[in-house]
Short mmCIF file of C-alpha atoms in Angstrom, two decimals:
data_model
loop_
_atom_site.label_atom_id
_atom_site.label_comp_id
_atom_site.label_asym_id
_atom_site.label_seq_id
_atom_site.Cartn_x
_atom_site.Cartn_y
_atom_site.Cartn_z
CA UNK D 1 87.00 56.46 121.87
CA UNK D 2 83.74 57.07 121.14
CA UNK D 3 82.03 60.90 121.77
CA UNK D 4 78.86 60.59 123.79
CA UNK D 5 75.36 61.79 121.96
CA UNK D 6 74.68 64.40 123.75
CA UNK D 7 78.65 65.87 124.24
CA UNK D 8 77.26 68.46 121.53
CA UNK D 9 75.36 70.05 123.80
CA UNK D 10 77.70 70.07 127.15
CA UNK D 11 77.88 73.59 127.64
CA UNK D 12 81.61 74.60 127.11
CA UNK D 13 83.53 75.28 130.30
CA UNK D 14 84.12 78.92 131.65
CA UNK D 15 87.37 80.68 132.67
CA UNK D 16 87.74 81.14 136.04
CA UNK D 17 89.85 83.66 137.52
CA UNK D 18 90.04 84.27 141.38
CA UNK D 19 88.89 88.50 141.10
CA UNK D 20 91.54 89.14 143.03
CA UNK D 21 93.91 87.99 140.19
CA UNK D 22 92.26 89.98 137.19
CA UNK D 23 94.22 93.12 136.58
CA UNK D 24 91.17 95.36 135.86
CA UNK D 25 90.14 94.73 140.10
CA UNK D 26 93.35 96.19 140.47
CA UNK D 27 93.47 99.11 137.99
CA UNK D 28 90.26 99.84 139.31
CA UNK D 29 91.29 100.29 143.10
CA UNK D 30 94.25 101.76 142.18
CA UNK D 31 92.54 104.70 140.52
CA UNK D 32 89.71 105.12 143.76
CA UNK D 33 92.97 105.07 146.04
CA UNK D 34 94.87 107.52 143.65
CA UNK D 35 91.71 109.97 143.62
CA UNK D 36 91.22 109.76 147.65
CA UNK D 37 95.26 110.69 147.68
CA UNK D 38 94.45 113.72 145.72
CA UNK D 39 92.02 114.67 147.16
CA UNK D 40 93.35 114.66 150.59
CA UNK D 41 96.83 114.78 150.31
CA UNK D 42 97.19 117.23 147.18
CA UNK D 43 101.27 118.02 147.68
CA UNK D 44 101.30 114.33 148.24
CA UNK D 45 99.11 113.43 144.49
CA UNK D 46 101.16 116.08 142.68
CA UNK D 47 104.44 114.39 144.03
CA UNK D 48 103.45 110.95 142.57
CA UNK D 49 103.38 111.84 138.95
CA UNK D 50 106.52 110.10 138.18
CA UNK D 51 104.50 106.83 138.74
CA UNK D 52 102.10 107.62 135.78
CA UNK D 53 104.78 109.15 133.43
CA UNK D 54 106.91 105.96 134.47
CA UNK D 55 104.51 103.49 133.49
CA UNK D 56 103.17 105.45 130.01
CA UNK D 57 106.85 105.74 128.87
CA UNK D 58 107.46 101.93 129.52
CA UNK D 59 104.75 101.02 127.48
CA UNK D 60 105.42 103.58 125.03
CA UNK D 61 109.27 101.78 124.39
CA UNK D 62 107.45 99.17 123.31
CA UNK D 63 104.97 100.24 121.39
CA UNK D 64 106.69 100.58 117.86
CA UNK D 65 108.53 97.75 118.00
CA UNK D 66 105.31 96.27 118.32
CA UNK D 67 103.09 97.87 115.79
CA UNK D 68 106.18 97.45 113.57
CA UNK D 69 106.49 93.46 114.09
CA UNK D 70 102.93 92.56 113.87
CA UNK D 71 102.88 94.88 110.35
CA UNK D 72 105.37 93.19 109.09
CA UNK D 73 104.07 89.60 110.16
CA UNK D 74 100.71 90.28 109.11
CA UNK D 75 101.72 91.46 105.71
CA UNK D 76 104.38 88.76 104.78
CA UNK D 77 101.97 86.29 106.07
CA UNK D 78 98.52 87.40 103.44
CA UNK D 79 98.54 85.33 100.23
CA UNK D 80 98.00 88.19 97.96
CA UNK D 81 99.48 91.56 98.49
CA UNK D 82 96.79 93.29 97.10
CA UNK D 83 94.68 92.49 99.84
CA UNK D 84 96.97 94.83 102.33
CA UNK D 85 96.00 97.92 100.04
CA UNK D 86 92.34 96.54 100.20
CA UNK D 87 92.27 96.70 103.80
CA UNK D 88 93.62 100.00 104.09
CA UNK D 89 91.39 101.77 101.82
CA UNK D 90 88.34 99.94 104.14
CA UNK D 91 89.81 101.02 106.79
CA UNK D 92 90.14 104.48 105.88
CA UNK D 93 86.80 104.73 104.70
CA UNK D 94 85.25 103.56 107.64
CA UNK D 95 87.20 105.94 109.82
CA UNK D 96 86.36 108.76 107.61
CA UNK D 97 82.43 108.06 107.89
CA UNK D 98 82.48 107.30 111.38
CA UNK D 99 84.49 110.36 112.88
CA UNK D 100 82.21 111.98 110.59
CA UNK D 101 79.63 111.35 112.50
CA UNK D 102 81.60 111.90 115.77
CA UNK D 103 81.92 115.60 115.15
CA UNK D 104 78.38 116.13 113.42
CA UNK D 105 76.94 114.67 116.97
CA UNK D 106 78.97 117.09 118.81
CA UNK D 107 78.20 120.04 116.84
CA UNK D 108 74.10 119.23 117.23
CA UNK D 109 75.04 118.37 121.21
CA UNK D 110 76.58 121.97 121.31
CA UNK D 111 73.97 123.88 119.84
CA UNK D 112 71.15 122.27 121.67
CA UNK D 113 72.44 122.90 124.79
CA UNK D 114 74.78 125.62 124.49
CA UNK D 115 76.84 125.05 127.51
CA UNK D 116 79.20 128.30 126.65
CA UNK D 117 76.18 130.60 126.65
CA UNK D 118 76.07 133.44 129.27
CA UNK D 119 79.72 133.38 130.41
CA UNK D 120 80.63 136.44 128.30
CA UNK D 121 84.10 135.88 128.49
CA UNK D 122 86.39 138.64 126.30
CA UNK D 123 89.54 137.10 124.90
CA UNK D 124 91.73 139.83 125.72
CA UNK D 125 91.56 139.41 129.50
CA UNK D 126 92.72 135.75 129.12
CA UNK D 127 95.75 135.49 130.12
CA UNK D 128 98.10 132.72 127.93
CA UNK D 129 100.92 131.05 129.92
CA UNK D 130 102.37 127.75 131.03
CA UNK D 131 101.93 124.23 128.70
CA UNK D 132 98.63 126.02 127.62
CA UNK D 133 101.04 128.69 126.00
CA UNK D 134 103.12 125.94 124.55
CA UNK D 135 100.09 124.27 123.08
CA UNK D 136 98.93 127.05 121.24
CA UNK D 137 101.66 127.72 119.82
CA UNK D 138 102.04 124.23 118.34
CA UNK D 139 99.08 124.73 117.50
CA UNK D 140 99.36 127.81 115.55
CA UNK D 141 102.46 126.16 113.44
CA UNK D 142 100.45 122.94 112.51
CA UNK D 143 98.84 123.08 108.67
CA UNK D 144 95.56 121.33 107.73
CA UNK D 145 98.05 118.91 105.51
CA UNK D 146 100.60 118.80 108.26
CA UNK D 147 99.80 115.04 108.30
CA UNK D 148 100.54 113.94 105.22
CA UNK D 149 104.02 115.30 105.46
CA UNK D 150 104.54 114.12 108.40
CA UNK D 151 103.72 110.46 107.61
CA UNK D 152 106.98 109.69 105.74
CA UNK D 153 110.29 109.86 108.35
CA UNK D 154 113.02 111.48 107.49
CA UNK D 155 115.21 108.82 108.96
CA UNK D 156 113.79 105.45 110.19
CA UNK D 157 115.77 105.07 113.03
CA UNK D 158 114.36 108.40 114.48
CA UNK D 159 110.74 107.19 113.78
CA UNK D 160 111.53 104.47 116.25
CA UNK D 161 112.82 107.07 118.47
CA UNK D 162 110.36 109.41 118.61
CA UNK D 163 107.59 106.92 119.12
CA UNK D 164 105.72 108.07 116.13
CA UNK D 165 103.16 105.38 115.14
CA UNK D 166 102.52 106.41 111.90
CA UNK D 167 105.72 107.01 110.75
CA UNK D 168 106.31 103.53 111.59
CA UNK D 169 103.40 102.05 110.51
CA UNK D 170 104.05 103.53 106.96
CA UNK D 171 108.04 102.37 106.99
CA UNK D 172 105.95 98.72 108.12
CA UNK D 173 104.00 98.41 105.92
CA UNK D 174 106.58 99.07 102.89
CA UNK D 175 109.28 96.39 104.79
CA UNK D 176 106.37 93.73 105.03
CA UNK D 177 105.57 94.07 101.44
CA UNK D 178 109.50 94.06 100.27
CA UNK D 179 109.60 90.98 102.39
CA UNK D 180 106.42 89.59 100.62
CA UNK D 181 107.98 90.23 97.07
CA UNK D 182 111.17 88.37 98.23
CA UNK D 183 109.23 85.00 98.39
CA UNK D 184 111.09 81.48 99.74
CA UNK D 185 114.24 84.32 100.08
CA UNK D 186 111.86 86.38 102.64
CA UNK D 187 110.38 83.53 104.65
CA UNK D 188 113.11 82.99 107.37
CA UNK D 189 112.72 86.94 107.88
CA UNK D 190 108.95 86.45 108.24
CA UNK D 191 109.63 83.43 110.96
CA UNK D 192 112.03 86.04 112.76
CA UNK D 193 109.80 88.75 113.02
CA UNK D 194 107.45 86.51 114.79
CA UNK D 195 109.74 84.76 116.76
CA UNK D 196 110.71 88.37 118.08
CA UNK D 197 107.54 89.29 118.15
CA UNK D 198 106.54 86.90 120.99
CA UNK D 199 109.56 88.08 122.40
CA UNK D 200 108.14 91.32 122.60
CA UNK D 201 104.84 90.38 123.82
CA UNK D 202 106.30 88.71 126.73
CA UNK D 203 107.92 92.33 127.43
CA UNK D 204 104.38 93.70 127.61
CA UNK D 205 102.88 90.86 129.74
CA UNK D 206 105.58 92.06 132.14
CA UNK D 207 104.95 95.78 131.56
CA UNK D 208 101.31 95.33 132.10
CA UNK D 209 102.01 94.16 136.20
CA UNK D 210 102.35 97.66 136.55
CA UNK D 211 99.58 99.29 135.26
CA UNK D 212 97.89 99.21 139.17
CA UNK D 213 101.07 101.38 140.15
CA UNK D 214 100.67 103.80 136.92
CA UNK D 215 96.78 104.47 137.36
CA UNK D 216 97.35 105.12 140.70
CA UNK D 217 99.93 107.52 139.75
CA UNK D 218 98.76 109.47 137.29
CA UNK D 219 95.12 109.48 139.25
CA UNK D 220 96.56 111.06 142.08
CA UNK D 221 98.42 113.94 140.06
CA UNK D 222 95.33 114.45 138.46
CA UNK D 223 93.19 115.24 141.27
CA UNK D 224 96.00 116.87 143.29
CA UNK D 225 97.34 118.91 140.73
CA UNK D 226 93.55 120.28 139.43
CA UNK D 227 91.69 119.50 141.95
CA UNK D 228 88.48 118.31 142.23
CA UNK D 229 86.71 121.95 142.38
CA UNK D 230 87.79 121.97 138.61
CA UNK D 231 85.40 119.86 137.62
CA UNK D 232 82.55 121.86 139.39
CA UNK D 233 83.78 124.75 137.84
CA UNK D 234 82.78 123.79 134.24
CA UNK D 235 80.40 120.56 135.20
CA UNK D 236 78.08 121.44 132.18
CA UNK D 237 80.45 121.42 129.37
CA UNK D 238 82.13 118.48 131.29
CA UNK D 239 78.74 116.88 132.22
CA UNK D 240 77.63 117.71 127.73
CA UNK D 241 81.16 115.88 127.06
CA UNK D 242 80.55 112.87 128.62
CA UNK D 243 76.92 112.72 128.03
CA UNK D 244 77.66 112.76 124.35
CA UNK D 245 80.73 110.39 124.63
CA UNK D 246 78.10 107.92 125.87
CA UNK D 247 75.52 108.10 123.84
CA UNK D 248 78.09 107.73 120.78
CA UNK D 249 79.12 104.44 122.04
CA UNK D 250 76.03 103.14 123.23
CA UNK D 251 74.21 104.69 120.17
CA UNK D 252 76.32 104.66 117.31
CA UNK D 253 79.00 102.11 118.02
CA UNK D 254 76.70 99.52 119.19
CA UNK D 255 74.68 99.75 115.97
CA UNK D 256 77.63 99.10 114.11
CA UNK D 257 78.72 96.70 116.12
CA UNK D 258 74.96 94.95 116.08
CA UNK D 259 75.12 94.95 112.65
CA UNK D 260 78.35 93.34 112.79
CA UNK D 261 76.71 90.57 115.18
CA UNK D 262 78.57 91.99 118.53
CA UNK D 263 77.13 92.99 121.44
CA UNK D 264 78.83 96.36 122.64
CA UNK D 265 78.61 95.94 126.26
CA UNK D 266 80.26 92.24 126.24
CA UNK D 267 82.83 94.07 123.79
CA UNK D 268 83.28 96.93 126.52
CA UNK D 269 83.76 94.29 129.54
CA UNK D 270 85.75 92.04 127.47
CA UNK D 271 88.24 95.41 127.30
CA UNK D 272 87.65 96.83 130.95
CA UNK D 273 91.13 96.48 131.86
CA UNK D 274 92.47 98.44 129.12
CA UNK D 275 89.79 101.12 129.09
CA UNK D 276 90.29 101.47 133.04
CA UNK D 277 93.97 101.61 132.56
CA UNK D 278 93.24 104.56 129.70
CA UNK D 279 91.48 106.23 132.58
CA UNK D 280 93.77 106.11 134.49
CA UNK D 281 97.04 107.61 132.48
CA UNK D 282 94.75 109.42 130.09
CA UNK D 283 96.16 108.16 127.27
CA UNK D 284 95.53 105.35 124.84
CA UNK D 285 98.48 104.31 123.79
CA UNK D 286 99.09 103.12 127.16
CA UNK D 287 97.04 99.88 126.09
CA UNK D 288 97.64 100.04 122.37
CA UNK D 289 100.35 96.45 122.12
CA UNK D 290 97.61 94.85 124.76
CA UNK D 291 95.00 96.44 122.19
CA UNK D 292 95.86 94.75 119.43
CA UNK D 293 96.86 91.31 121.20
CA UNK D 294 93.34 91.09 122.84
CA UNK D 295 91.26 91.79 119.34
CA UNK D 296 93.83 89.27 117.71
CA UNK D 297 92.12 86.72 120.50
CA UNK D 298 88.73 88.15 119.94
CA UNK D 299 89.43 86.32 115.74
CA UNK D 300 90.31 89.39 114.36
CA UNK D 301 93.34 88.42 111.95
CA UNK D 302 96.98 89.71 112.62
CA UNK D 303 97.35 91.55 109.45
CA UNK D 304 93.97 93.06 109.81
CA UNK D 305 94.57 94.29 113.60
CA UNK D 306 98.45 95.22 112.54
CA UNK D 307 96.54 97.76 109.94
CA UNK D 308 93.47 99.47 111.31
CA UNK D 309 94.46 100.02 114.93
CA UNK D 310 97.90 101.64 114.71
CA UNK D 311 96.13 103.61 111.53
CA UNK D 312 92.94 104.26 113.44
CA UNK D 313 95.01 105.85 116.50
CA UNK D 314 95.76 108.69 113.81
CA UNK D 315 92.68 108.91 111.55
CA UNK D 316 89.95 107.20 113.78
CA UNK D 317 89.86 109.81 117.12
CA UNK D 318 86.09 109.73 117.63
CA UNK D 319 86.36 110.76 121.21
CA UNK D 320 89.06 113.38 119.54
CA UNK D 321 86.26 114.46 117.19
CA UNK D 322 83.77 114.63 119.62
CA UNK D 323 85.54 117.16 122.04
CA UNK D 324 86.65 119.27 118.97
CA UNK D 325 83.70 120.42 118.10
CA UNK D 326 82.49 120.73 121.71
CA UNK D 327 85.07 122.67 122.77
CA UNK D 328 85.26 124.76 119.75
CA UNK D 329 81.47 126.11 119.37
CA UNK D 330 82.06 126.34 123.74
CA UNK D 331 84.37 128.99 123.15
CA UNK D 332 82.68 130.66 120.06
CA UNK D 333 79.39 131.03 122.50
CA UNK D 334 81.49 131.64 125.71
CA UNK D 335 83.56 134.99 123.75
CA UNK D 336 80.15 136.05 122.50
CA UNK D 337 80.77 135.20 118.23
CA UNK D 338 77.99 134.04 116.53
CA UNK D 339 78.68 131.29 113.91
CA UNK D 340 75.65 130.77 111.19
CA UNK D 341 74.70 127.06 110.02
CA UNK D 342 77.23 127.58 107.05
CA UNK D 343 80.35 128.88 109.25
CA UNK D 344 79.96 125.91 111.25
CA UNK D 345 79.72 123.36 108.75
CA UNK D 346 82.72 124.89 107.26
CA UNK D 347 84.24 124.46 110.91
CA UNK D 348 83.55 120.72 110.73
CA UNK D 349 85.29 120.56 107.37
CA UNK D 350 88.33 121.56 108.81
CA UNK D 351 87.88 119.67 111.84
CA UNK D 352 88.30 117.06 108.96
CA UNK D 353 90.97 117.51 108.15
CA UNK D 354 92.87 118.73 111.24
CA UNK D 355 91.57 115.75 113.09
CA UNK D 356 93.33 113.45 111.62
CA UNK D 357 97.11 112.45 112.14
CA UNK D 358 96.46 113.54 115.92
CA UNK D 359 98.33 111.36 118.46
CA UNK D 360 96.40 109.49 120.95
CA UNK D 361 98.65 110.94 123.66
CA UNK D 362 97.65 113.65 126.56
CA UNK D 363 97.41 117.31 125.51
CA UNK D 364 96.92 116.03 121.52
CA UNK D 365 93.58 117.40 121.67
CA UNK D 366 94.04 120.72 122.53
CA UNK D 367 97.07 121.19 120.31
CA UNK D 368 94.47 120.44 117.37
CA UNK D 369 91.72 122.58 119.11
CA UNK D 370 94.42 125.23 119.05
CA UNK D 371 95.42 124.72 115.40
CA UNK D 372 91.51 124.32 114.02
CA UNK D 373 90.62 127.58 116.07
CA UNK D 374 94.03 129.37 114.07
CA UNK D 375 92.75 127.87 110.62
CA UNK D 376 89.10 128.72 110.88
CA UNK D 377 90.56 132.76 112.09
CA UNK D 378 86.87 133.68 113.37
CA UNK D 379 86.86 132.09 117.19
CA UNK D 380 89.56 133.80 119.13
CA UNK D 381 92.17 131.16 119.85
CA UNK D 382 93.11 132.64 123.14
CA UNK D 383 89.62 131.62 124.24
CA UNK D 384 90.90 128.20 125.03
CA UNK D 385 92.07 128.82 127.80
CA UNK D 386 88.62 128.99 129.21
CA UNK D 387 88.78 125.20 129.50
CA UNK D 388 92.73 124.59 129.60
CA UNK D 389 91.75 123.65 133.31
CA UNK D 390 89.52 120.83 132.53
CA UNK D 391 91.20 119.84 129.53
CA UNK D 392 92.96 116.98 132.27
CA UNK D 393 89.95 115.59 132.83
CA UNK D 394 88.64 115.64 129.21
CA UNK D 395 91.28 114.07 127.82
CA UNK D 396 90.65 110.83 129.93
CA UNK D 397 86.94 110.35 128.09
CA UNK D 398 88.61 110.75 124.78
CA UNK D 399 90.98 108.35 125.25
CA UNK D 400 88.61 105.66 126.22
CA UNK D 401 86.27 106.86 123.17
CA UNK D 402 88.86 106.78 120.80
CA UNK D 403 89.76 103.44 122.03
CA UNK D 404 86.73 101.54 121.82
CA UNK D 405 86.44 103.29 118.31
CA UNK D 406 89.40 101.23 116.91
CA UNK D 407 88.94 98.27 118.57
CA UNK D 408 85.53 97.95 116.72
CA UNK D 409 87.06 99.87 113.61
CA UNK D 410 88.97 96.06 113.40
CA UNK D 411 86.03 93.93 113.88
CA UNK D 412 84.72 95.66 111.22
CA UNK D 413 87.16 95.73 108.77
CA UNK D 414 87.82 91.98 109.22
CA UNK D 415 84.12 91.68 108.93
CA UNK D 416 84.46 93.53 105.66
CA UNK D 417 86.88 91.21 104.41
CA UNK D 418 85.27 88.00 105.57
CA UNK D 419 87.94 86.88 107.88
CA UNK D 420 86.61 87.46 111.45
CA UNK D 421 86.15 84.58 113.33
CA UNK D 422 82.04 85.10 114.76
CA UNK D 423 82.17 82.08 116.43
CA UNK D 424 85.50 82.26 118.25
CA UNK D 425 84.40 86.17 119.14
CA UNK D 426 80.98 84.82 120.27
CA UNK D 427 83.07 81.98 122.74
CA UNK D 428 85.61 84.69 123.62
CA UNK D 429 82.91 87.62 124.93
CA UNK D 430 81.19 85.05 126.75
CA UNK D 431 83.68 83.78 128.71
CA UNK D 432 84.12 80.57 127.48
CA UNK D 433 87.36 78.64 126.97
CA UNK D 434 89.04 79.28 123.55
CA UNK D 435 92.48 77.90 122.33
CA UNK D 436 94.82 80.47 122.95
CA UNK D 437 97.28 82.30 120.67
CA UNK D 438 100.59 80.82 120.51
CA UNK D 439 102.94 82.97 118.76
CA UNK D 440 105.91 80.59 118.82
CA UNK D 441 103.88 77.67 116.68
CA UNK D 442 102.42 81.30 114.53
CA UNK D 443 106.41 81.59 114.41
CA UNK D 444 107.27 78.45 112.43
CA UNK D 445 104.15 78.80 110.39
CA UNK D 446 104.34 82.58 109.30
CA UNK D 447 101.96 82.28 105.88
CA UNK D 448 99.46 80.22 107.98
CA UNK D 449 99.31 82.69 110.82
CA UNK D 450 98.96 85.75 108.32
CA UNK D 451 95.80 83.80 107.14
CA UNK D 452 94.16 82.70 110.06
CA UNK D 453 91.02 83.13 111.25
#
């Protein structure tokens, strides 16, 4: 059959969902009903937790099976095993210069306009109790090196158990190589893994109907448990959070992601479900499987997604970063100590280090607030509980920071190495039809889908 002239330039057809089938209409009503229930019904909010907690341990069971699986895939599947090490020291690179810059832009935001000034708040008189109490003192037992340590399990089976993701991203990424080395011997375990893989996926398309029920949830504990007079109470350190949260994204990571020939806000609509389902349960690992299975689709490859997001949600926190410094140099000007140029630059050397290996999980923020505030010894660590109240709320914007950190970290990376797929990326983010992933042919084909894209 013969293709018409002018076929070439038929403009590609559009996918066209009914919006009352897309999942992010749904999230998104979900959370304005959950906040109304809070609101009005508190007793009512507060009683509805289980809902959210339901939900974020359901996608947390599968979670390191998943970052596990697509490791291993991704690894056995590369052509030359020194390109896994490759990736990983771009990766960490690029995390280390970007949350860099996250916590030098909240340290300038701070100082400019000094939200903590005036409250005169004297450490003793705060009184320490409840999960804040609990915090702290995790806090308090946490080293600056505590990550490195911790990065090696003492027993796989309880790395799995515990849901740490870097614990089983490093026991991953050592299986995936051992399968690598095995050659023809380790190819019907590489056509496993990603038949079980899709297996898995298929869990999480499941998992995901619920996410309406879990924002709504977790929304409506929020706002019944705090209230919405919380937010009132400390709007301008709330108001300087997200300000600065914005302007990061907007600012910094759609330079980078200019430079890397993506436009930001067709990234940020192309992930509106997951970032409204991270606002929801204020935590990203609630999207983290859909996270990686959406950039794969984007023509980010499998062994380059498998690497830099489950890495990135322990050493690439830029919402994390942000609110560290914020909230630390809040309480330094809220209990009245004065901290020279040099004592805070030696803060945000700590912040670092302490930053990093923090899980992307609710309350992970303050533990490391607590434990930076115990290193550093001159800001009174009791002082955090000046914003314990609104820590609820904050944690919400950092999640959604810290995800659209990593999902670009990838693009990047797989920019980096050449592999990123513009033109698929370019169809994807506008809506156009693309062929879609299909893990069982990826399944019989394991080398080819390691190298694709």
């Amino acid at each position: 059959m013969e293709v018409p002239a002018d076929s070439a330039k038929t403009p590609p057809e559009r996918v066209r969902t009914p919006v009352y089938r897309q999942l992010y209409v749904w999230v998104l009503t979900a959370i304005v009903l959950g906040i109304v229930v809070g609101a009005v019904w508190p007793s009512v909010g507060v009683g509805l937790e289980p809902l959210g907690t339901t939900f974020v341990n359901a996608i947390k069971m599968i979670i390191t099976p998943i970052i596990f699986l697509t490791v291993v895939s991704g690894i056995a599947g590369v052509e030359d095993l020194r390109r896994v090490g490759r990736v990983g020291l771009k990766a960490l690179v690029y995390f280390e210069a970007v949350t860099t810059v996250a916590l030098a832009l909240g340290l300038i935001a701070v100082n400019v306009f000094r939200p903590g000034a005036g409250v005169h708040a004297k450490p003793g008189t705060l009184e320490v109790s409840g999960k804040a109490a609990t915090y702290i003192q995790q806090g308090e037992s946490q080293s600056w090196w505590h990550f490195i340590t911790d990065m090696v399990p003492d027993s796989v089976v309880g790395a799995f158990a515990q849901g740490n993701v870097l614990q089983v991203l490093f026991f991953a990424v050592l299986f995936g190589v051992a399968v690598k080395a095995l050659g023809p011997v380790g190819a019907p375990i590489a056509a496993g893994v990603n038949n079980l893989s899709a297996v898995i996926f298929k869990v999480l398309r499941y998992v995901m109907f619920a996410a309406p029920i879990g924002a709504f949830g977790a929304m409506a504990f929020t706002i019944g448990k705090y209230g919405l007079s919380t937010l009132t109470s400390l709007g301008k350190l709330i108001g300087l959070f997200y300000g600065t949260s914005i302007f990061f994204v907007i600012v910094v990571l759609g330079a980078i992601a200019a430079l890397n020939r993506i436009n930001m806000f067709k990234l940020l609509r192309y992930l509106r479900e997951e970032l409204l389902v991270v606002l929801g349960t204020s935590s990203s690992e609630s999207v983290l499987p859909q996270l990686m299975r959406k950039l794969e689709n984007l023509g980010a490859p499998r062994q380059i997604v498998g690497l830099t997001v489950p890495t990135g949600y322990s050493f690439n926190l830029d919402g994390t970063c942000i609110y560290l410094t914020l909230a630390a140099l809040y309480v330094a000007q809220a209990t009245d100590v004065n901290l020279s140029l040099g004592a805070q630059l030696g803060l945000l050397a700590v912040l670092l280090l302490t930053s990093k290996g923090a899980a992307g999980v609710t309350g992970s923020g303050f533990i490391v607030l607590a434990a930076t505030l115990s290193t550093v010894g001159t800001i009174p660590v009791a002082g955090i509980m000046l914003i314990f109240g609104i820590d609820k709320f904050m944690s919400e914007c950092r999640a959604i920071i810290n995800v659209c950190g990593n999902s670009l970290a990838s693009i990047v990376v797989a920019r980096w190495e050449g592999v990123f797929d513009h033109d698929r990326a370019r169809r994807v983010l506008n809506g156009e039809a693309v062929e879609p992933l299909e893990p069982v042919r990826e399944a019989q084909q394991p080398v080819a889908a390691g190298a694709s894209a």
